[in-house]
Short mmCIF file of N, CA and C in Angstrom, two decimals:
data_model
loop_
_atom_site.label_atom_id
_atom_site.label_comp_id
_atom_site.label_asym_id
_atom_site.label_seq_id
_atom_site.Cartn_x
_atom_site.Cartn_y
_atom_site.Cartn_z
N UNK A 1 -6.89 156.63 167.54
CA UNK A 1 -7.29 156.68 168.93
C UNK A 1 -6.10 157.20 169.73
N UNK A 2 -6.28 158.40 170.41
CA UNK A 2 -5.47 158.69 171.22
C UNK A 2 -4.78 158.32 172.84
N UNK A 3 -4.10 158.18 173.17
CA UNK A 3 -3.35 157.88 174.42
C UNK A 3 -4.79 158.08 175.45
N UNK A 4 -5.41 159.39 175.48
CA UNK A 4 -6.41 159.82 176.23
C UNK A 4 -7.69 159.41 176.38
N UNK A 5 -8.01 159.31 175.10
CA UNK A 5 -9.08 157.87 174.37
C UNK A 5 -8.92 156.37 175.38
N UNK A 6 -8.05 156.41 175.16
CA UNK A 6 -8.17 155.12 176.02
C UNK A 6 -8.22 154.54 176.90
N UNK A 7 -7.28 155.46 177.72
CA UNK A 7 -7.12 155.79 179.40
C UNK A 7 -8.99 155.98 179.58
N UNK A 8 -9.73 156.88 178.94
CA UNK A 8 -10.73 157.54 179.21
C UNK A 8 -12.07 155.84 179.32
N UNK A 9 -11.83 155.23 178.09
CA UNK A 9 -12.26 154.13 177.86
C UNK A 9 -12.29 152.96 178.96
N UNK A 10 -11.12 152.72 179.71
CA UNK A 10 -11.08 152.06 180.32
C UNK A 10 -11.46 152.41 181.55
N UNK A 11 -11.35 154.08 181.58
CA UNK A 11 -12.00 154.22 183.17
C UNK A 11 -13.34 154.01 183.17
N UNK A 12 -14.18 154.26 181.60
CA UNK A 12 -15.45 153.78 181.70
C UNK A 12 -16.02 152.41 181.69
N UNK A 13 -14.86 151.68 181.48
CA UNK A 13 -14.63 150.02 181.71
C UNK A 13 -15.08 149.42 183.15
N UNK A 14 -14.28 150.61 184.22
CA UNK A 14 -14.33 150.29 185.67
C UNK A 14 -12.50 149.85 185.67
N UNK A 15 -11.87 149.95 185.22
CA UNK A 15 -10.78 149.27 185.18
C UNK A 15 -10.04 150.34 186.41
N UNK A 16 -9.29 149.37 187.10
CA UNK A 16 -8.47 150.14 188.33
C UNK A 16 -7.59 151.27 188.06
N UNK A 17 -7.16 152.09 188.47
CA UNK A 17 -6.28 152.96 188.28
C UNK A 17 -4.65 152.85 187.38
N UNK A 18 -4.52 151.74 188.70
CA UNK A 18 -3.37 151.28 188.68
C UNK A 18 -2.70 150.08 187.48
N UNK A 19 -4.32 149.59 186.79
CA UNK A 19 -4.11 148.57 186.26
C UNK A 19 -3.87 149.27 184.57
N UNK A 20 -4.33 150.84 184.53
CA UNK A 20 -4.50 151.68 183.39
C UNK A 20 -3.06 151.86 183.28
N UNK A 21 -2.25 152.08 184.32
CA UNK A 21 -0.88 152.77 183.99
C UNK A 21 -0.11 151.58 183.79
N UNK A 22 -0.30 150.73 184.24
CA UNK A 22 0.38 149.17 183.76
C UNK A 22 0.47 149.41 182.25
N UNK A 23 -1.11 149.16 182.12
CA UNK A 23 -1.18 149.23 180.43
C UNK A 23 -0.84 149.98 179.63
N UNK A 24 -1.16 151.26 179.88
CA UNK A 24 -0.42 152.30 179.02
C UNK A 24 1.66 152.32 178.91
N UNK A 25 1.82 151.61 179.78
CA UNK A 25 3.54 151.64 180.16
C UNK A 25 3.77 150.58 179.10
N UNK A 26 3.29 149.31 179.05
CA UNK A 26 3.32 148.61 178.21
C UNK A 26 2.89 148.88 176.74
N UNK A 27 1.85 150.12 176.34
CA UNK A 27 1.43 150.24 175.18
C UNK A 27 2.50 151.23 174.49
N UNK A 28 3.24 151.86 175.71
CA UNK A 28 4.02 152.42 175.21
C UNK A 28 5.00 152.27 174.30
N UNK A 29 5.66 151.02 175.04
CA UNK A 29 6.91 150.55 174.12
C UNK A 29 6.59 149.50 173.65
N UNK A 30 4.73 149.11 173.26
CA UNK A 30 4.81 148.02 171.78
C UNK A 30 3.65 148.43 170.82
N UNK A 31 3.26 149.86 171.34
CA UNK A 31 2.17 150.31 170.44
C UNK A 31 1.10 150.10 170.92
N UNK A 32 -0.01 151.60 170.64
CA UNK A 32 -1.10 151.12 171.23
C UNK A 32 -2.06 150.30 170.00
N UNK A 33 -2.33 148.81 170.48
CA UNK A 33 -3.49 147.97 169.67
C UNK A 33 -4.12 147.68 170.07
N UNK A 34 -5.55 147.53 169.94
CA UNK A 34 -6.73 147.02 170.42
C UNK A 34 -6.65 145.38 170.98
N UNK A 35 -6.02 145.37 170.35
CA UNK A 35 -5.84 143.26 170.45
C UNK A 35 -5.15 143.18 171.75
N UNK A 36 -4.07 143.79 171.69
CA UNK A 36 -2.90 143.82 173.21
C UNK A 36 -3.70 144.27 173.99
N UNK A 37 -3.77 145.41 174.01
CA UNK A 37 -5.14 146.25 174.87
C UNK A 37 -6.13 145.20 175.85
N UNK A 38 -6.66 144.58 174.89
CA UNK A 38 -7.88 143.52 175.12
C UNK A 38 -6.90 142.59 175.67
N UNK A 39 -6.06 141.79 175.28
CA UNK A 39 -5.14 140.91 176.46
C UNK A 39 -5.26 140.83 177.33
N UNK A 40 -4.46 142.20 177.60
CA UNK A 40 -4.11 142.36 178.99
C UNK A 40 -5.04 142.31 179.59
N UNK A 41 -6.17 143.10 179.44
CA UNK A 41 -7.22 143.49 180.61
C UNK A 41 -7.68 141.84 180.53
N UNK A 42 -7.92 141.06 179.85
CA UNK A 42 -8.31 139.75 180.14
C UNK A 42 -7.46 138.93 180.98
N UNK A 43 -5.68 139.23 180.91
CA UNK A 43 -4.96 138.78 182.37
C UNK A 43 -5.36 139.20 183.12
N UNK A 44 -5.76 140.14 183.17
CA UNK A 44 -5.71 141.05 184.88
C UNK A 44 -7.68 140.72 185.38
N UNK A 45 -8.48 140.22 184.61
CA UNK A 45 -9.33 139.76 184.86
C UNK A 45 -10.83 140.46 184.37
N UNK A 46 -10.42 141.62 183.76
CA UNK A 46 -11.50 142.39 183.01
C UNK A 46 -12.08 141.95 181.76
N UNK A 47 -13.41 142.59 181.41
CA UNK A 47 -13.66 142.14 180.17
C UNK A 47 -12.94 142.75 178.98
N UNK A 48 -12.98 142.18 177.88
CA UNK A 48 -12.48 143.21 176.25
C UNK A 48 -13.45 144.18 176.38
N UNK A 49 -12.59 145.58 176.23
CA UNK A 49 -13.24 146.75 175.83
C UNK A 49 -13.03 147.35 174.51
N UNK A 50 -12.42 146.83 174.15
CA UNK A 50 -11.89 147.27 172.86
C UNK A 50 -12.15 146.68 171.38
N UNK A 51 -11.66 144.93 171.34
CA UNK A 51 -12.74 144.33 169.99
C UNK A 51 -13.54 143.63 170.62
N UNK A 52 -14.52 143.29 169.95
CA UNK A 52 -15.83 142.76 169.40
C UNK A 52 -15.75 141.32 169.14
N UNK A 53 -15.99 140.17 169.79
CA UNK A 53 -16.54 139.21 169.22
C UNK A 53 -17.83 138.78 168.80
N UNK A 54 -17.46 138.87 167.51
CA UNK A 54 -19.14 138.93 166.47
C UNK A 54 -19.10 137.26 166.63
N UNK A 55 -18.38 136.51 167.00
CA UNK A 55 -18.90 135.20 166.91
C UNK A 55 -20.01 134.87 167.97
N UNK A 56 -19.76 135.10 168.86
CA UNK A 56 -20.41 135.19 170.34
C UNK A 56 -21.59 135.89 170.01
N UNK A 57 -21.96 136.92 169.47
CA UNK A 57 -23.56 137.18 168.96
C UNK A 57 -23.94 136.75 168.10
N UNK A 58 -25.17 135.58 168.27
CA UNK A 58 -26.22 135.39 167.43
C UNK A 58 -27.48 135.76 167.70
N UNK A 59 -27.71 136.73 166.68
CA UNK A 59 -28.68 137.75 166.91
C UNK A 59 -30.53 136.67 166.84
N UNK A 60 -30.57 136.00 166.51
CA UNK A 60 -31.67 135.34 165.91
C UNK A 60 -31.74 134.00 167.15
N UNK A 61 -30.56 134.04 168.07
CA UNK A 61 -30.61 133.08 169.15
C UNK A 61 -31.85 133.48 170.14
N UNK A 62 -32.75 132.39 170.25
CA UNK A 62 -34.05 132.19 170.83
C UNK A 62 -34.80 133.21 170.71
N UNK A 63 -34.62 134.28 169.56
CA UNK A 63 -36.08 135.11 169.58
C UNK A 63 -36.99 134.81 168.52
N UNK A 64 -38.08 134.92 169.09
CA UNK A 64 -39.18 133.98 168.18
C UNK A 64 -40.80 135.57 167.87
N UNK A 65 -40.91 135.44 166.78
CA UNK A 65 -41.70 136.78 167.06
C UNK A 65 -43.14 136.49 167.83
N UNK A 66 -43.35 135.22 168.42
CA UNK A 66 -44.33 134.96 169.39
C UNK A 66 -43.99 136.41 170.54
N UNK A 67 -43.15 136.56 171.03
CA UNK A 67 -42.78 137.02 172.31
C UNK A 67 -43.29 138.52 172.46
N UNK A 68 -43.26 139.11 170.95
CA UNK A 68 -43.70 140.34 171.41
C UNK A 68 -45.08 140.81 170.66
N UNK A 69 -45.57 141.63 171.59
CA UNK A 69 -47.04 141.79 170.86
C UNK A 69 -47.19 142.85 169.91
N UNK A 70 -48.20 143.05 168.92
CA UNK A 70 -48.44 143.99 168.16
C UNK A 70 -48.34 145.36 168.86
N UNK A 71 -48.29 146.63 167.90
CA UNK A 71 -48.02 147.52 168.55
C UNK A 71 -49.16 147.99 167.34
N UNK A 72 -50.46 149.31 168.02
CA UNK A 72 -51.02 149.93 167.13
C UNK A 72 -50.55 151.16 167.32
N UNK A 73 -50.62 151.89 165.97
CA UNK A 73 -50.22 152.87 165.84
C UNK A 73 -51.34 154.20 166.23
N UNK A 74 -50.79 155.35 166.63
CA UNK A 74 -52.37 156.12 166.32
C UNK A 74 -52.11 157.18 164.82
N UNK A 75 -53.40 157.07 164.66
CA UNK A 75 -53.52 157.80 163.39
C UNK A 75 -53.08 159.45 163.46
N UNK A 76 -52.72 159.99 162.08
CA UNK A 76 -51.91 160.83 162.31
C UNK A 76 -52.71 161.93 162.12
N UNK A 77 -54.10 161.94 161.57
CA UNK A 77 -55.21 162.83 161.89
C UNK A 77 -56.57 162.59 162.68
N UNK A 78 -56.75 163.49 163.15
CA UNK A 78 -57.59 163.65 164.59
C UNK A 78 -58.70 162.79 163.96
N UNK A 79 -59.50 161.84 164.70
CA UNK A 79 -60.92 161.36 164.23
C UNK A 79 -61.54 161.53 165.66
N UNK A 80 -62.80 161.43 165.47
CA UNK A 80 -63.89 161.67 166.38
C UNK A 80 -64.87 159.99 166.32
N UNK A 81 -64.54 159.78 167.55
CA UNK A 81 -65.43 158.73 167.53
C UNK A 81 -66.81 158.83 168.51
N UNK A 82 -68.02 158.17 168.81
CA UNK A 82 -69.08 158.11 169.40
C UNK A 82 -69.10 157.47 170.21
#
């Protein structure tokens, strides 16, 4: 991931201007990592843009296949009905 990558990332974050060049000044002289990355923006009050907590999704949390209805398909050759 490049320097530009990320800057780019975080502007699609919403992240402030000012709060990008913080970070990048700092990624400078300890490397850019996703983990630090994600830190910071959590000091400064943003969400992680960068890893993933798979703990926090449970995919199977309250969906029940009551909720959604059948779907019919249409047939893939023409019929004629009366």
């Amino acid at each position: 991931m490049n320097v530009s990558d990320v800057v780019f990332e975080m502007e699609l974050g919403g992240v402030d201007e000012a709060d990008i060049a913080d970070i990048v000044l700092l990624c400078e002289d300890k490397g850019f990592n996703r983990n630090f990355i994600d830190e910071e923006l959590v000091k400064l009050g943003y969400p992680k843009l960068f890893t993933i907590d798979y703990d926090a999704y449970n995919e199977y949390d309250g969906w029940e296949d009551d909720e959604y209805d059948s779907v019919q398909k249409f047939p893939h050759k023409r019929s004629y009905t009366d």
